[in-house]
Amino acid sequence: MKYPNTIDRNIYLAYIHKENVPTTKKTENQQQHHQSHQQILDAINLNWDLNYPESLVELCVKTISENWNILPLFRGILVQENRSLLADILEFENLQLGDLCTHIKANSLWKRMYGTKWPMISNHQQRPWIELYMEKYLSESLENLRPVDFNIDKIRSLVDLCSPFVRNLRIDHLQAQPAHDNDTINDHIPFDTILESLNEIKSLSISYDCRTIGTKFYLTCTSISDNDIKKFTRGLCNTDLHEFKFHSSKLEPLMLKQIGLALDKNTSLVKIEMPNCRFGDAGLSSFCTILTHDSLPHVRHLVLSNNFISYEGAALLANILRRRKIETLDLKLNPILTEGANEIFALAGIVELIELNLSSCSFDENIEESLLYVIKNNKRLVKLNISINKLSEDLGAEILNKLSNNKVLRHLDIRGVGISHELKCKIDAAVLENREKNNTVGQ
C-alpha cells in the first residue's frame, strides 16, 4: 500500500487533469444545488490516481526491495513510513527465512507472510505475527518429518532459528514409521534435542497420534515406545512451562510416572491437561505419586477427560487434591459413577473450585444430596457441567429451588439429564440472572 500524504492545491492541479477524473452520477437533488461545471469524485473507484509519478523515496525503497537478497537493509532506513513501505512491498517468497528473522520484525510483513501460507487464521491474542509464524512453521516441520529422515544437525539448525520466537508449541500428530520384521512398535522423532533448545517456550501441547499412514497401517502404529517417552521426558525436564498438554495418545502407568517426574522440574506450571490418554486408575495412581508432596505448587487447572477413570480413581484424586488450591477440574467422559461424583462434589466444598466438568460421568439421581449442597453453599463455583447424566424431574426442581440462594453460579449445563424442557428453561433463566448481575457489578 502507499501511505497517503497531504498536498497543496497547486501540486494537485499539476498532477491531475480534472477533466479526466471519474465522477459519480448526480442525483436530481445534486443537480439542483450544484453548478454544471462542478464534479464529484467517485470514492468507490480506487484506481483514479494510479498514474501519479513515483517519488524518489519510493523508487529508492523499491530498489532496496529488489536487491534485498544481496543487501538486507531494513533498520538502516531511518523513517518509519519508509520501513513500513518496504515491509509491504518486499517479495519474501525467494528470501531466506533466517535473514528475514534477523533483520525484520515488522508486524505487517509477518502478517502478510502468515496469511499467504496459512489463510483464514486470526490473531485473537494480539501477539507479534513473527511469533505466530515461527511457531506454526516449527510445528508443521516437526509434524511432517518422518523418523527415517530425522537429522540431528538439521533439526538443531531449525530449532535454533525458531527458538527466540516460540512461546507456544502445538504438535497435533506425528509421522508413524512403518514397522519392520518382528517390530511391534516403533520410535517417533526424538524430542529431547528439540525441547532442550526451546528456551522461551511456555506452553506445550503434543500428541503422538497419526493422521495418515495409507496402506502401511498396523495396529500399534500410533503407540508410544519406551524410547519415545524416555527422550520426551528428558527434554521436558529442561523446560519451565506454564501450560502442559499431552493428548490423544495411550499412556501406560510407568509413562505417567516419568512425565510426572519431568513436570516436577517445572516451577511455574499452572495448567496440566491429559485428555484422551486412556490410562485408567492405574495410570492416575502413578501420576498422583508426584502430587502427594509439595511439588507443582502453582497448578490450578487439571483436565483428565476420557481416561477410563472409575470411582476408585476419582476418590484417589479427590483425596490428593484436598491439599491443593485447585480451581478447574475436568473429568468428563470418565465412568466415575455416583460414588466417584460424591467424592468430587465433596472436594468442591473444600478447595472451592471455580469450574467443574462432570459431563457423561454415569451418575444418577442418588447424587442429590452432594449436588444440592454444592449449589447451595459453594461461594466460588462459577461453571458447573453435569450434562449427559441420569437425573430426575424432582432433582431438577430441587436444583431450581437451591439456585435462589446461589448468586455466584453463571454457567450450569444440564442438557440430557432427564429434566423437562420447561423446568430446564426456568433453571437457565435463574443462572442467566446471576450472570447478568455479575456482569453489571463487573462493569
PDB file of N, CA, C and O in Angstrom, residues 207 209 219 222-224 246-253 256 274-284 304-309 334:
ATOM      1  N   SER A 207       0.729 -34.549  20.796  1.00  0.00           N
ATOM      2  CA  SER A 207       0.079 -35.841  20.630  1.00  0.00           C
ATOM      3  C   SER A 207       0.939 -36.697  19.716  1.00  0.00           C
ATOM      4  O   SER A 207       1.472 -36.203  18.720  1.00  0.00           O
ATOM      5  N   ASP A 209      -0.370 -39.084  18.090  1.00  0.00           N
ATOM      6  CA  ASP A 209      -1.357 -39.669  17.195  1.00  0.00           C
ATOM      7  C   ASP A 209      -0.873 -39.576  15.751  1.00  0.00           C
ATOM      8  O   ASP A 209       0.013 -38.794  15.422  1.00  0.00           O
ATOM      9  N   LEU A 219      -1.601 -52.184  13.763  1.00  0.00           N
ATOM     10  CA  LEU A 219      -2.365 -51.864  14.962  1.00  0.00           C
ATOM     11  C   LEU A 219      -1.639 -50.943  15.930  1.00  0.00           C
ATOM     12  O   LEU A 219      -2.250 -50.130  16.599  1.00  0.00           O
ATOM     13  N   THR A 222       0.362 -46.038  16.179  1.00  0.00           N
ATOM     14  CA  THR A 222       0.293 -44.780  16.935  1.00  0.00           C
ATOM     15  C   THR A 222       0.718 -44.952  18.389  1.00  0.00           C
ATOM     16  O   THR A 222       0.551 -44.034  19.192  1.00  0.00           O
ATOM     17  N   SER A 223       1.248 -46.116  18.724  1.00  0.00           N
ATOM     18  CA  SER A 223       1.673 -46.340  20.112  1.00  0.00           C
ATOM     19  C   SER A 223       2.983 -45.615  20.407  1.00  0.00           C
ATOM     20  O   SER A 223       3.783 -45.356  19.504  1.00  0.00           O
ATOM     21  N   ILE A 224       3.170 -45.316  21.672  1.00  0.00           N
ATOM     22  CA  ILE A 224       4.379 -44.625  22.112  1.00  0.00           C
ATOM     23  C   ILE A 224       5.351 -45.668  22.660  1.00  0.00           C
ATOM     24  O   ILE A 224       4.989 -46.476  23.516  1.00  0.00           O
ATOM     25  N   PHE A 246      -0.821 -33.157  27.022  1.00  0.00           N
ATOM     26  CA  PHE A 246      -0.459 -34.393  26.325  1.00  0.00           C
ATOM     27  C   PHE A 246      -1.775 -35.098  26.037  1.00  0.00           C
ATOM     28  O   PHE A 246      -2.497 -35.479  26.964  1.00  0.00           O
ATOM     29  N   HIS A 247      -2.125 -35.276  24.762  1.00  0.00           N
ATOM     30  CA  HIS A 247      -3.476 -35.726  24.460  1.00  0.00           C
ATOM     31  C   HIS A 247      -3.507 -36.769  23.343  1.00  0.00           C
ATOM     32  O   HIS A 247      -2.569 -36.909  22.559  1.00  0.00           O
ATOM     33  N   SER A 248      -4.608 -37.529  23.325  1.00  0.00           N
ATOM     34  CA  SER A 248      -4.934 -38.449  22.227  1.00  0.00           C
ATOM     35  C   SER A 248      -3.834 -39.469  21.950  1.00  0.00           C
ATOM     36  O   SER A 248      -3.595 -39.844  20.801  1.00  0.00           O
ATOM     37  N   SER A 249      -3.174 -39.918  22.998  1.00  0.00           N
ATOM     38  CA  SER A 249      -2.136 -40.951  22.876  1.00  0.00           C
ATOM     39  C   SER A 249      -2.195 -41.818  24.117  1.00  0.00           C
ATOM     40  O   SER A 249      -2.208 -41.299  25.242  1.00  0.00           O
ATOM     41  N   LYS A 250      -2.219 -43.113  23.940  1.00  0.00           N
ATOM     42  CA  LYS A 250      -2.339 -44.015  25.085  1.00  0.00           C
ATOM     43  C   LYS A 250      -1.059 -44.010  25.924  1.00  0.00           C
ATOM     44  O   LYS A 250       0.040 -44.204  25.394  1.00  0.00           O
ATOM     45  N   LEU A 251      -1.238 -43.785  27.221  1.00  0.00           N
ATOM     46  CA  LEU A 251      -0.109 -43.735  28.144  1.00  0.00           C
ATOM     47  C   LEU A 251      -0.197 -44.866  29.158  1.00  0.00           C
ATOM     48  O   LEU A 251      -1.243 -45.082  29.773  1.00  0.00           O
ATOM     49  N   GLU A 252       0.896 -45.589  29.313  1.00  0.00           N
ATOM     50  CA  GLU A 252       0.986 -46.641  30.315  1.00  0.00           C
ATOM     51  C   GLU A 252       1.330 -46.026  31.683  1.00  0.00           C
ATOM     52  O   GLU A 252       1.859 -44.911  31.749  1.00  0.00           O
ATOM     53  N   PRO A 253       1.035 -46.736  32.783  1.00  0.00           N
ATOM     54  CA  PRO A 253       1.303 -46.186  34.122  1.00  0.00           C
ATOM     55  C   PRO A 253       2.740 -45.707  34.321  1.00  0.00           C
ATOM     56  O   PRO A 253       2.966 -44.629  34.895  1.00  0.00           O
ATOM     57  N   LEU A 256       3.244 -42.390  32.723  1.00  0.00           N
ATOM     58  CA  LEU A 256       2.667 -41.299  33.515  1.00  0.00           C
ATOM     59  C   LEU A 256       3.600 -40.887  34.639  1.00  0.00           C
ATOM     60  O   LEU A 256       3.758 -39.697  34.938  1.00  0.00           O
ATOM     61  N   MET A 274      -4.379 -33.756  30.217  1.00  0.00           N
ATOM     62  CA  MET A 274      -4.058 -35.062  29.636  1.00  0.00           C
ATOM     63  C   MET A 274      -5.344 -35.767  29.236  1.00  0.00           C
ATOM     64  O   MET A 274      -5.692 -36.819  29.783  1.00  0.00           O
ATOM     65  N   PRO A 275      -6.083 -35.213  28.262  1.00  0.00           N
ATOM     66  CA  PRO A 275      -7.323 -35.848  27.815  1.00  0.00           C
ATOM     67  C   PRO A 275      -7.073 -36.970  26.810  1.00  0.00           C
ATOM     68  O   PRO A 275      -6.073 -36.971  26.088  1.00  0.00           O
ATOM     69  N   ASN A 276      -7.975 -37.937  26.796  1.00  0.00           N
ATOM     70  CA  ASN A 276      -7.976 -38.997  25.777  1.00  0.00           C
ATOM     71  C   ASN A 276      -6.683 -39.808  25.761  1.00  0.00           C
ATOM     72  O   ASN A 276      -6.182 -40.180  24.706  1.00  0.00           O
ATOM     73  N   CYS A 277      -6.139 -40.083  26.961  1.00  0.00           N
ATOM     74  CA  CYS A 277      -4.894 -40.859  27.036  1.00  0.00           C
ATOM     75  C   CYS A 277      -5.111 -42.276  27.560  1.00  0.00           C
ATOM     76  O   CYS A 277      -4.164 -43.058  27.634  1.00  0.00           O
ATOM     77  N   ARG A 278      -6.316 -42.598  27.974  1.00  0.00           N
ATOM     78  CA  ARG A 278      -6.750 -43.973  28.276  1.00  0.00           C
ATOM     79  C   ARG A 278      -5.854 -44.680  29.299  1.00  0.00           C
ATOM     80  O   ARG A 278      -5.554 -45.864  29.149  1.00  0.00           O
ATOM     81  N   PHE A 279      -5.428 -43.984  30.327  1.00  0.00           N
ATOM     82  CA  PHE A 279      -4.506 -44.602  31.288  1.00  0.00           C
ATOM     83  C   PHE A 279      -5.204 -45.248  32.477  1.00  0.00           C
ATOM     84  O   PHE A 279      -4.584 -46.017  33.223  1.00  0.00           O
ATOM     85  N   GLY A 280      -6.490 -44.982  32.702  1.00  0.00           N
ATOM     86  CA  GLY A 280      -7.241 -45.644  33.754  1.00  0.00           C
ATOM     87  C   GLY A 280      -6.770 -45.293  35.159  1.00  0.00           C
ATOM     88  O   GLY A 280      -5.944 -44.406  35.378  1.00  0.00           O
ATOM     89  N   ASP A 281      -7.285 -46.046  36.128  1.00  0.00           N
ATOM     90  CA  ASP A 281      -6.950 -45.797  37.539  1.00  0.00           C
ATOM     91  C   ASP A 281      -5.476 -46.066  37.835  1.00  0.00           C
ATOM     92  O   ASP A 281      -4.860 -45.373  38.649  1.00  0.00           O
ATOM     93  N   ALA A 282      -4.918 -47.070  37.154  1.00  0.00           N
ATOM     94  CA  ALA A 282      -3.508 -47.416  37.404  1.00  0.00           C
ATOM     95  C   ALA A 282      -2.598 -46.275  36.979  1.00  0.00           C
ATOM     96  O   ALA A 282      -1.653 -45.901  37.692  1.00  0.00           O
ATOM     97  N   GLY A 283      -2.868 -45.689  35.808  1.00  0.00           N
ATOM     98  CA  GLY A 283      -2.063 -44.571  35.352  1.00  0.00           C
ATOM     99  C   GLY A 283      -2.246 -43.348  36.229  1.00  0.00           C
ATOM    100  O   GLY A 283      -1.278 -42.643  36.547  1.00  0.00           O
ATOM    101  N   LEU A 284      -3.489 -43.090  36.657  1.00  0.00           N
ATOM    102  CA  LEU A 284      -3.748 -41.957  37.540  1.00  0.00           C
ATOM    103  C   LEU A 284      -3.015 -42.114  38.859  1.00  0.00           C
ATOM    104  O   LEU A 284      -2.448 -41.156  39.393  1.00  0.00           O
ATOM    105  N   LEU A 304      -8.510 -34.096  32.889  1.00  0.00           N
ATOM    106  CA  LEU A 304      -8.239 -35.538  32.744  1.00  0.00           C
ATOM    107  C   LEU A 304      -9.429 -36.230  32.080  1.00  0.00           C
ATOM    108  O   LEU A 304      -9.800 -37.342  32.461  1.00  0.00           O
ATOM    109  N   SER A 305     -10.012 -35.619  31.086  1.00  0.00           N
ATOM    110  CA  SER A 305     -11.227 -36.157  30.473  1.00  0.00           C
ATOM    111  C   SER A 305     -10.946 -37.406  29.640  1.00  0.00           C
ATOM    112  O   SER A 305      -9.884 -37.552  29.043  1.00  0.00           O
ATOM    113  N   ASN A 306     -11.939 -38.310  29.633  1.00  0.00           N
ATOM    114  CA  ASN A 306     -11.932 -39.510  28.789  1.00  0.00           C
ATOM    115  C   ASN A 306     -10.673 -40.358  28.988  1.00  0.00           C
ATOM    116  O   ASN A 306      -9.925 -40.623  28.048  1.00  0.00           O
ATOM    117  N   ASN A 307     -10.470 -40.820  30.224  1.00  0.00           N
ATOM    118  CA  ASN A 307      -9.297 -41.632  30.538  1.00  0.00           C
ATOM    119  C   ASN A 307      -9.633 -42.926  31.274  1.00  0.00           C
ATOM    120  O   ASN A 307      -8.761 -43.527  31.911  1.00  0.00           O
ATOM    121  N   PHE A 308     -10.903 -43.365  31.192  1.00  0.00           N
ATOM    122  CA  PHE A 308     -11.334 -44.619  31.829  1.00  0.00           C
ATOM    123  C   PHE A 308     -11.143 -44.601  33.341  1.00  0.00           C
ATOM    124  O   PHE A 308     -10.862 -45.640  33.956  1.00  0.00           O
ATOM    125  N   ILE A 309     -11.249 -43.446  33.951  1.00  0.00           N
ATOM    126  CA  ILE A 309     -11.112 -43.337  35.413  1.00  0.00           C
ATOM    127  C   ILE A 309     -12.419 -43.772  36.060  1.00  0.00           C
ATOM    128  O   ILE A 309     -13.492 -43.290  35.693  1.00  0.00           O
ATOM    129  N   ASN A 334     -15.551 -39.849  31.994  1.00  0.00           N
ATOM    130  CA  ASN A 334     -14.963 -40.880  32.849  1.00  0.00           C
ATOM    131  C   ASN A 334     -16.082 -41.529  33.663  1.00  0.00           C
ATOM    132  O   ASN A 334     -16.858 -40.825  34.320  1.00  0.00           O
TER     133      ASN A 334
END
